[in-house]
Amino acid sequence: MTKIPDEKKEVKNVKDRVVTERKLIAAIGVILKEDGYRGLGLNRIAKTAGVNKNLIYRYFGDVDTLVETYIREKDFWLADNKEFPEVFHPQANKEQIVASIAELLKNQLNFFYNSEEMQHIILSEISEDSNILKRLSSLRESMAEPFFSYTDKYFEKSELNFRALSAIMTSGIYYMVLQSKKNEAINCGINIRTEQGREMISKTIRQMLEWSFNDQKGRSDIG
């Protein structure tokens, strides 16, 4: 006689797994805030989540995959998949493009400033030898490529290297936040721990973008 599956039990098992996975993912964030990347050990994660450590292997395979899952959800560039075609649609004019990129970088600044966990991750990326962090850094870079495939065409005839400018702006945001948060530093007289300081940086980023897209040696067919 064929046994009819207990649907309620199956649903409960699925719900239990989801709850446990969320506890484990949340534990990563708690540990990062308390002890940084180096605190992410198997026993510590399980204890913080309040679950059996064997469930990490059952649901994620290993600690590395669990940590990677957390970072993929929290990283600004990985978690928020930008719809670049919307920014660079054929009817978009120069002002709209500049405004969209400026808003994107302003959001990166505010997100990173308020995310202590991601501050630990980025700090670890530049100080730790970790295959996970190398892989995620490469993934973050690959996700930016569609963006540059759109911007490159605007600077084909320009001496300005927009990729280099973007690297300076994005890495500058990381550096200023980390320096300010870790050492309460003031950079060139600007304190980005204040809303006024962050607004000054965001405004200047927009000015840099406007200068770039107004480059007279660049393409003349931008809206």
XYZ file of N, CA and C in Angstrom:
669
model
N 0.842 -1.197 0.000
C 0.000 0.000 0.000
C 0.884 1.256 0.000
N 0.623 2.155 -0.954
C 1.409 3.373 -1.046
C 1.026 4.344 0.059
N 2.046 4.839 0.744
C 1.797 5.772 1.840
C 1.646 7.185 1.289
N 0.584 7.840 1.704
C 0.338 9.213 1.253
C 1.258 10.163 2.014
N 2.012 11.017 1.312
C 2.930 11.941 1.981
C 2.191 12.875 2.945
N 2.823 13.122 4.053
C 2.263 14.041 5.035
C 2.641 15.469 4.618
N 1.718 16.148 3.929
C 2.011 17.471 3.380
C 2.290 18.489 4.479
N 1.567 18.393 5.585
C 1.776 19.346 6.684
C 3.183 19.223 7.249
N 3.650 17.965 7.359
C 4.992 17.737 7.879
C 6.039 18.285 6.924
N 5.804 18.091 5.607
C 6.758 18.588 4.622
C 6.821 20.110 4.654
N 5.666 20.743 4.779
C 5.622 22.205 4.844
C 6.357 22.698 6.078
N 6.153 21.993 7.215
C 6.820 22.375 8.458
C 8.329 22.245 8.324
N 8.776 21.177 7.672
C 10.216 20.986 7.489
C 10.830 22.104 6.651
N 10.105 22.519 5.618
C 10.582 23.606 4.766
C 10.660 24.895 5.569
N 9.612 25.159 6.358
C 9.595 26.376 7.172
C 10.724 26.358 8.196
N 10.935 25.186 8.818
C 12.017 25.065 9.805
C 13.366 25.333 9.165
N 13.554 24.837 7.973
C 14.833 25.048 7.282
C 15.041 26.531 6.980
N 13.999 27.181 6.488
C 14.106 28.605 6.162
C 14.446 29.414 7.404
N 13.774 29.103 8.514
C 14.031 29.809 9.769
C 15.471 29.602 10.217
N 15.939 28.363 10.126
C 17.312 28.055 10.541
C 18.325 28.748 9.646
N 18.089 28.746 8.345
C 18.999 29.421 7.417
C 19.085 30.906 7.737
N 17.934 31.525 8.024
C 17.943 32.952 8.344
C 18.692 33.227 9.642
N 18.561 32.324 10.614
C 19.291 32.483 11.877
C 20.795 32.431 11.639
N 21.216 31.510 10.798
C 22.641 31.364 10.508
C 23.176 32.566 9.732
N 22.411 33.033 8.772
C 22.831 34.201 7.994
C 22.903 35.429 8.894
N 21.900 35.580 9.772
C 21.891 36.718 10.699
C 23.078 36.648 11.657
N 23.472 35.444 12.045
C 24.596 35.270 12.966
C 25.888 35.809 12.364
N 26.035 35.687 11.044
C 27.229 36.219 10.380
C 27.346 37.718 10.627
N 26.232 38.425 10.477
C 26.237 39.868 10.693
C 26.570 40.237 12.126
N 26.032 39.490 13.078
C 26.298 39.753 14.494
C 27.786 39.597 14.796
N 28.374 38.529 14.292
C 29.792 38.251 14.554
C 30.688 39.281 13.872
N 30.334 39.657 12.658
C 31.125 40.672 11.958
C 31.177 41.969 12.764
N 30.056 42.365 13.335
C 30.011 43.592 14.132
C 30.874 43.470 15.383
N 30.869 42.277 15.992
C 31.575 42.092 17.259
C 33.074 41.863 17.071
N 33.434 41.016 16.112
C 34.844 40.599 15.999
C 35.417 40.655 14.592
N 34.632 41.118 13.635
C 35.146 41.194 12.279
C 35.190 39.839 11.588
N 35.820 39.819 10.428
C 35.836 38.632 9.570
C 36.510 37.440 10.239
N 37.537 37.693 11.018
C 38.277 36.600 11.639
C 37.466 35.846 12.693
N 36.355 36.417 13.135
C 35.538 35.752 14.148
C 34.585 34.715 13.588
N 34.577 34.561 12.257
C 33.591 33.687 11.621
C 34.025 32.226 11.602
N 34.039 31.607 12.774
C 34.345 30.184 12.879
C 33.081 29.360 12.994
N 33.182 28.089 12.681
C 32.030 27.181 12.682
C 31.298 27.189 14.017
N 32.008 26.941 15.107
C 31.366 26.846 16.417
C 30.758 28.175 16.840
N 31.459 29.262 16.554
C 30.961 30.589 16.942
C 29.665 30.906 16.193
N 29.619 30.584 14.916
C 28.417 30.855 14.126
C 27.239 30.057 14.657
N 27.462 28.770 14.881
C 26.388 27.909 15.370
C 25.881 28.368 16.728
N 26.785 28.733 17.621
C 26.400 29.183 18.958
C 25.616 30.486 18.884
N 26.069 31.402 18.061
C 25.382 32.695 17.916
C 23.980 32.507 17.345
N 23.858 31.576 16.393
C 22.555 31.316 15.770
C 21.654 30.469 16.662
N 22.263 29.763 17.625
C 21.488 28.892 18.511
C 21.017 27.632 17.829
N 21.860 27.102 16.911
C 21.496 25.874 16.203
C 22.676 24.904 16.228
N 22.406 23.659 15.887
C 23.455 22.648 15.806
C 24.378 22.957 14.630
N 25.683 22.875 14.862
C 26.639 23.230 13.799
C 26.526 22.332 12.573
N 25.992 21.113 12.758
C 25.835 20.210 11.618
C 24.857 20.766 10.582
N 23.955 21.644 11.042
C 22.987 22.222 10.110
C 23.654 23.186 9.129
N 24.804 23.721 9.487
C 25.543 24.571 8.551
C 25.971 23.744 7.342
N 26.468 22.527 7.615
C 26.871 21.636 6.527
C 25.659 21.153 5.741
N 24.571 20.876 6.451
C 23.386 20.340 5.788
C 22.761 21.362 4.847
N 22.680 22.610 5.283
C 21.964 23.618 4.510
C 22.853 24.445 3.580
N 24.139 24.562 3.932
C 25.016 25.413 3.131
C 26.234 24.683 2.564
N 26.523 23.503 3.066
C 27.672 22.747 2.582
C 28.908 23.002 3.409
N 29.204 24.276 3.692
C 30.345 24.627 4.538
C 30.210 26.078 4.994
N 31.120 26.485 5.850
C 31.080 27.846 6.396
C 31.308 28.877 5.292
N 32.219 28.591 4.370
C 32.516 29.542 3.306
C 31.272 29.908 2.502
N 30.463 28.905 2.164
C 29.251 29.158 1.385
C 28.244 29.967 2.187
N 28.157 29.695 3.489
C 27.273 30.474 4.360
C 27.705 31.940 4.378
N 28.996 32.176 4.557
C 29.514 33.544 4.589
C 29.283 34.228 3.242
N 29.514 33.499 2.176
C 29.300 34.061 0.839
C 27.835 34.429 0.630
N 26.928 33.591 1.126
C 25.495 33.873 1.026
C 25.159 35.180 1.721
N 25.731 35.357 2.907
C 25.496 36.597 3.655
C 25.997 37.809 2.873
N 27.220 37.743 2.372
C 27.809 38.888 1.685
C 27.038 39.211 0.413
N 26.613 38.187 -0.312
C 25.839 38.416 -1.535
C 24.555 39.193 -1.235
N 23.960 38.926 -0.076
C 22.723 39.609 0.298
C 22.973 41.043 0.738
N 24.131 41.300 1.353
C 24.370 42.590 1.990
C 25.199 43.571 1.157
N 26.063 43.061 0.299
C 26.930 43.937 -0.476
C 26.095 44.837 -1.386
N 26.386 46.127 -1.383
C 25.598 47.097 -2.163
C 25.555 46.737 -3.636
N 26.698 46.399 -4.208
C 26.767 46.145 -5.643
C 26.241 44.772 -6.019
N 26.353 43.798 -5.109
C 25.889 42.439 -5.411
C 24.405 42.273 -5.135
N 23.922 42.888 -4.042
C 22.535 42.691 -3.640
C 21.566 43.491 -4.501
N 21.982 44.669 -4.931
C 21.104 45.547 -5.700
C 21.494 45.485 -7.161
N 20.853 44.599 -7.899
C 21.198 44.400 -9.309
C 20.659 45.558 -10.143
N 21.518 46.471 -10.530
C 21.111 47.682 -11.214
C 20.620 47.390 -12.629
N 19.537 48.061 -12.993
C 19.017 47.927 -14.351
C 19.642 49.033 -15.214
N 20.866 48.801 -15.656
C 21.579 49.822 -16.403
C 20.885 50.226 -17.710
N 20.208 49.299 -18.407
C 19.521 49.727 -19.633
C 18.515 50.842 -19.385
N 17.909 50.877 -18.199
C 16.942 51.926 -17.887
C 17.639 53.279 -17.765
N 18.863 53.265 -17.218
C 19.620 54.503 -17.054
C 20.074 55.038 -18.410
N 20.464 54.118 -19.301
C 21.045 54.529 -20.576
C 20.109 54.255 -21.757
N 18.804 54.345 -21.530
C 17.882 54.093 -22.638
C 18.058 55.174 -23.705
N 17.717 54.880 -24.959
C 18.011 55.800 -26.070
C 17.480 57.217 -25.885
N 16.390 57.362 -25.132
C 15.807 58.686 -24.945
C 16.432 59.459 -23.781
N 17.317 58.812 -23.024
C 17.929 59.476 -21.863
C 18.885 60.562 -22.329
N 18.776 61.737 -21.730
C 19.721 62.796 -22.073
C 20.864 62.805 -21.071
N 21.819 63.669 -21.336
C 23.034 63.720 -20.519
C 22.714 64.000 -19.055
N 21.796 64.929 -18.814
C 21.457 65.294 -17.444
C 20.862 64.115 -16.678
N 20.029 63.333 -17.354
C 19.406 62.170 -16.713
C 20.450 61.106 -16.373
N 21.392 60.899 -17.277
C 22.440 59.907 -17.046
C 23.316 60.328 -15.878
N 23.738 61.588 -15.874
C 24.573 62.095 -14.785
C 23.840 61.985 -13.457
N 22.568 62.360 -13.440
C 21.778 62.309 -12.207
C 21.652 60.869 -11.694
N 21.470 59.923 -12.602
C 21.307 58.520 -12.205
C 22.596 57.949 -11.617
N 23.733 58.231 -12.253
C 25.010 57.730 -11.749
C 25.355 58.402 -10.421
N 25.087 59.706 -10.329
C 25.366 60.431 -9.085
C 24.539 59.871 -7.941
N 23.284 59.550 -8.211
C 22.409 58.985 -7.171
C 22.898 57.601 -6.761
N 23.376 56.847 -7.737
C 23.910 55.512 -7.457
C 25.090 55.589 -6.495
N 26.014 56.501 -6.751
C 27.196 56.641 -5.902
C 26.847 57.265 -4.543
N 25.881 58.148 -4.526
C 25.416 58.702 -3.251
C 24.827 57.585 -2.387
N 24.059 56.698 -3.012
C 23.486 55.564 -2.283
C 24.570 54.627 -1.777
N 25.626 54.432 -2.594
C 26.736 53.594 -2.142
C 27.379 54.194 -0.899
N 27.610 55.507 -0.922
C 28.224 56.183 0.218
C 27.383 56.023 1.473
N 26.095 56.291 1.373
C 25.227 56.207 2.549
C 25.059 54.777 3.041
N 24.951 53.847 2.093
C 24.822 52.435 2.477
C 26.067 51.968 3.220
N 27.225 52.230 2.643
C 28.468 51.753 3.237
C 28.738 52.442 4.570
N 28.405 53.705 4.663
C 28.605 54.442 5.906
C 27.783 53.824 7.042
N 26.597 53.330 6.719
C 25.695 52.799 7.742
C 25.789 51.285 7.940
N 26.619 50.618 7.156
C 26.731 49.163 7.268
C 28.054 48.765 7.909
N 28.027 48.568 9.213
C 29.240 48.182 9.925
C 29.749 46.829 9.448
N 28.808 45.943 9.115
C 29.203 44.613 8.651
C 30.003 44.690 7.352
N 29.517 45.492 6.388
C 30.228 45.589 5.118
C 31.538 46.341 5.265
N 31.632 47.200 6.235
C 32.909 47.859 6.503
C 33.953 46.812 6.907
N 33.547 45.850 7.727
C 34.450 44.771 8.120
C 34.837 43.924 6.903
N 33.865 43.678 6.016
C 34.133 42.858 4.839
C 35.141 43.543 3.917
N 34.921 44.808 3.603
C 35.832 45.521 2.712
C 37.210 45.656 3.344
N 37.238 45.908 4.648
C 38.525 45.990 5.347
C 39.259 44.657 5.253
N 38.526 43.575 5.350
C 39.135 42.246 5.235
C 39.617 41.977 3.813
N 38.905 42.497 2.830
C 39.302 42.291 1.440
C 40.684 42.868 1.148
N 41.031 43.933 1.849
C 42.327 44.553 1.580
C 43.397 44.139 2.582
N 43.029 43.262 3.520
C 44.020 42.869 4.534
C 44.106 41.365 4.763
N 43.136 40.595 4.242
C 43.115 39.151 4.460
C 43.330 38.407 3.150
N 43.949 37.245 3.247
C 44.110 36.360 2.087
C 43.001 35.320 2.153
N 41.895 35.599 1.459
C 40.715 34.747 1.548
C 40.158 34.464 0.168
N 39.965 33.188 -0.144
C 39.411 32.812 -1.443
C 37.986 33.317 -1.617
N 37.206 33.317 -0.526
C 35.826 33.814 -0.612
C 35.830 35.282 -1.022
N 36.640 36.080 -0.320
C 36.660 37.501 -0.578
C 37.227 37.814 -1.961
N 38.190 37.037 -2.401
C 38.723 37.218 -3.758
C 37.635 36.935 -4.786
N 36.893 35.852 -4.547
C 35.837 35.467 -5.486
C 34.733 36.529 -5.539
N 34.343 37.042 -4.383
C 33.285 38.040 -4.345
C 33.741 39.371 -4.931
N 35.010 39.694 -4.727
C 35.552 40.912 -5.330
C 35.519 40.806 -6.850
N 35.862 39.625 -7.352
C 35.829 39.408 -8.810
C 34.396 39.457 -9.329
N 33.458 38.898 -8.547
C 32.053 38.921 -8.950
C 31.532 40.349 -8.982
N 31.899 41.140 -7.988
C 31.489 42.539 -7.940
C 32.005 43.281 -9.182
N 33.228 42.967 -9.564
C 33.835 43.593 -10.736
C 33.103 43.178 -12.014
N 32.759 41.904 -12.127
C 32.071 41.426 -13.327
C 30.672 42.025 -13.455
N 30.033 42.293 -12.309
C 28.696 42.877 -12.339
C 28.736 44.339 -12.768
N 29.890 44.974 -12.645
C 30.019 46.372 -13.068
C 30.256 46.488 -14.568
N 30.661 45.395 -15.203
C 31.020 45.452 -16.616
C 29.868 45.903 -17.518
N 28.615 45.431 -17.287
C 27.518 45.939 -18.126
C 27.364 47.453 -18.042
N 27.619 48.009 -16.863
C 27.558 49.455 -16.681
C 28.584 50.146 -17.579
N 29.801 49.636 -17.565
C 30.851 50.261 -18.367
C 30.672 50.011 -19.861
N 29.962 48.956 -20.195
C 29.687 48.724 -21.615
C 28.807 49.835 -22.170
N 28.018 50.462 -21.300
C 27.196 51.597 -21.716
C 27.987 52.903 -21.685
N 28.778 53.103 -20.627
C 29.490 54.382 -20.506
C 30.652 54.494 -21.478
N 31.267 53.369 -21.831
C 32.441 53.417 -22.717
C 32.159 54.171 -24.014
N 30.953 53.972 -24.560
C 30.664 54.568 -25.871
C 30.632 56.094 -25.822
N 30.371 56.647 -24.625
C 30.322 58.098 -24.506
C 31.715 58.732 -24.487
N 32.735 57.902 -24.279
C 34.086 58.450 -24.138
C 35.062 57.876 -25.160
N 34.504 57.348 -26.253
C 35.346 56.750 -27.295
C 36.328 57.757 -27.885
N 35.892 59.015 -28.017
C 36.726 60.043 -28.644
C 37.285 61.018 -27.607
N 37.267 60.602 -26.374
C 37.716 61.489 -25.303
C 39.031 60.999 -24.706
N 39.825 61.940 -24.219
C 41.046 61.579 -23.511
C 40.745 61.176 -22.070
N 39.518 61.424 -21.643
C 39.136 61.089 -20.268
C 38.831 59.606 -20.153
N 39.412 58.956 -19.156
C 39.169 57.541 -18.903
C 38.110 57.432 -17.807
N 36.879 57.171 -18.225
C 35.781 57.160 -17.252
C 35.876 55.972 -16.296
N 36.441 54.876 -16.749
C 36.631 53.723 -15.857
C 37.578 54.092 -14.715
N 38.661 54.799 -15.057
C 39.616 55.207 -14.028
C 38.970 56.183 -13.054
N 38.184 57.108 -13.584
C 37.490 58.064 -12.719
C 36.521 57.341 -11.783
N 35.807 56.363 -12.305
C 34.866 55.587 -11.492
C 35.596 54.823 -10.393
N 36.775 54.283 -10.732
C 37.568 53.550 -9.738
C 37.981 54.483 -8.607
N 38.375 55.698 -8.962
C 38.781 56.674 -7.945
C 37.604 57.032 -7.048
N 36.434 57.239 -7.642
C 35.264 57.636 -6.854
C 34.779 56.523 -5.932
N 34.654 55.303 -6.465
C 34.133 54.217 -5.637
C 35.116 53.797 -4.550
N 36.395 53.693 -4.911
C 37.382 53.309 -3.897
C 37.590 54.434 -2.892
N 37.429 55.680 -3.350
C 37.521 56.815 -2.436
C 36.441 56.776 -1.383
N 35.250 56.361 -1.778
C 34.145 56.220 -0.817
C 34.498 55.189 0.232
N 35.018 54.037 -0.212
C 35.407 52.992 0.743
C 36.460 53.516 1.720
N 37.480 54.169 1.176
C 38.589 54.619 2.019
C 38.138 55.664 3.029
N 37.396 56.667 2.570
C 36.975 57.734 3.477
C 36.105 57.206 4.610
N 35.198 56.286 4.277
C 34.327 55.734 5.318
C 35.137 54.921 6.318
N 36.006 54.048 5.826
C 36.792 53.210 6.730
C 37.709 54.047 7.612
N 38.365 55.026 7.021
C 39.266 55.878 7.791
C 38.491 56.654 8.855
N 37.331 57.146 8.474
C 36.522 57.929 9.397
C 35.949 57.074 10.520
N 35.467 55.884 10.158
C 34.823 55.007 11.139
C 35.836 54.378 12.091
N 36.981 53.994 11.570
C 37.955 53.277 12.387
C 38.828 54.215 13.212
N 39.117 55.392 12.677
C 40.039 56.296 13.365
C 39.463 57.687 13.632
N 38.171 57.838 13.348
C 37.506 59.141 13.523
C 38.268 60.243 12.793
N 38.787 59.885 11.631
C 39.612 60.815 10.871
C 38.768 61.831 10.108
N 39.342 62.995 9.907
C 38.772 64.015 9.052
C 39.669 64.114 7.829
N 39.075 64.060 6.651
C 39.845 63.996 5.413
C 39.760 65.312 4.665
N 40.909 65.988 4.530
C 40.964 67.273 3.824
C 39.966 68.267 4.405
N 39.792 68.213 5.717
C 38.885 69.132 6.396
C 37.428 68.724 6.335
N 37.135 67.582 5.720
C 35.745 67.132 5.589
C 35.492 65.960 6.535
N 34.491 66.096 7.359
C 34.113 65.055 8.310
C 32.878 64.338 7.789
N 33.074 63.149 7.202
C 31.921 62.462 6.626
C 31.089 61.730 7.677
N 31.479 61.868 8.939
C 30.604 61.362 9.995
C 29.416 62.298 10.212
N 29.454 63.442 9.550
C 28.329 64.375 9.606
C 27.554 64.302 8.300
N 26.277 64.581 8.384
C 25.446 64.582 7.179
C 25.936 65.634 6.191
N 26.388 66.759 6.730
C 26.904 67.832 5.880
C 28.145 67.372 5.111
N 29.027 66.648 5.792
C 30.225 66.152 5.140
C 29.910 65.175 4.029
N 28.976 64.255 4.277
C 28.605 63.275 3.249
C 27.932 63.958 2.067
N 27.157 64.996 2.361
C 26.488 65.724 1.288
C 27.509 66.470 0.425
N 28.557 66.982 1.040
C 29.617 67.657 0.285
C 30.287 66.695 -0.684
N 30.556 65.481 -0.200
C 31.182 64.470 -1.058
C 30.254 64.090 -2.201
N 28.977 63.863 -1.903
C 28.007 63.484 -2.932
C 27.859 64.582 -3.980
N 27.833 65.836 -3.525
C 27.702 66.959 -4.453
C 28.920 67.055 -5.370
N 30.099 66.829 -4.812
C 31.318 66.912 -5.616
C 31.410 65.762 -6.602
N 30.953 64.575 -6.205
C 30.905 63.443 -7.132
C 30.034 63.798 -8.336
N 28.893 64.422 -8.063
C 28.026 64.817 -9.178
C 28.721 65.833 -10.071
N 29.435 66.785 -9.480
C 30.168 67.767 -10.278
C 31.216 67.093 -11.155
N 31.910 66.100 -10.604
C 32.912 65.373 -11.378
C 32.264 64.652 -12.557
N 31.091 64.091 -12.336
C 30.375 63.408 -13.417
C 29.945 64.405 -14.487
N 29.469 65.572 -14.046
C 29.055 66.590 -15.013
C 30.242 67.050 -15.842
N 31.377 67.256 -15.211
C 32.582 67.652 -15.941
C 32.953 66.579 -16.970
N 32.828 65.321 -16.545
C 33.206 64.210 -17.429
C 32.327 64.165 -18.665
N 31.007 64.238 -18.454
C 30.090 64.125 -19.586
C 30.017 65.409 -20.408
N 30.535 66.506 -19.860
C 30.599 67.761 -20.617
C 31.940 67.944 -21.313
N 32.802 66.921 -21.193
C 34.122 66.995 -21.807
C 33.969 67.304 -23.299
N 34.526 68.418 -23.719
C 34.342 68.869 -25.106
C 35.005 67.948 -26.115
N 35.956 67.127 -25.619
C 36.617 66.192 -26.546
C 35.880 64.864 -26.620
N 34.810 64.770 -25.831
C 34.044 63.540 -25.829
C 33.054 63.527 -26.974
N 32.159 62.596 -26.959
C 31.173 62.479 -28.024
C 30.266 63.696 -28.032
N 29.904 64.134 -29.186
C 29.049 65.313 -29.314
C 27.588 64.938 -29.506
N 27.298 63.611 -29.502
C 25.920 63.196 -29.771
C 25.176 62.782 -28.512
N 25.719 63.167 -27.320
C 24.973 62.903 -26.100
C 23.854 63.933 -26.021
N 22.696 63.501 -25.503
C 21.522 64.358 -25.496
C 21.722 65.762 -25.038
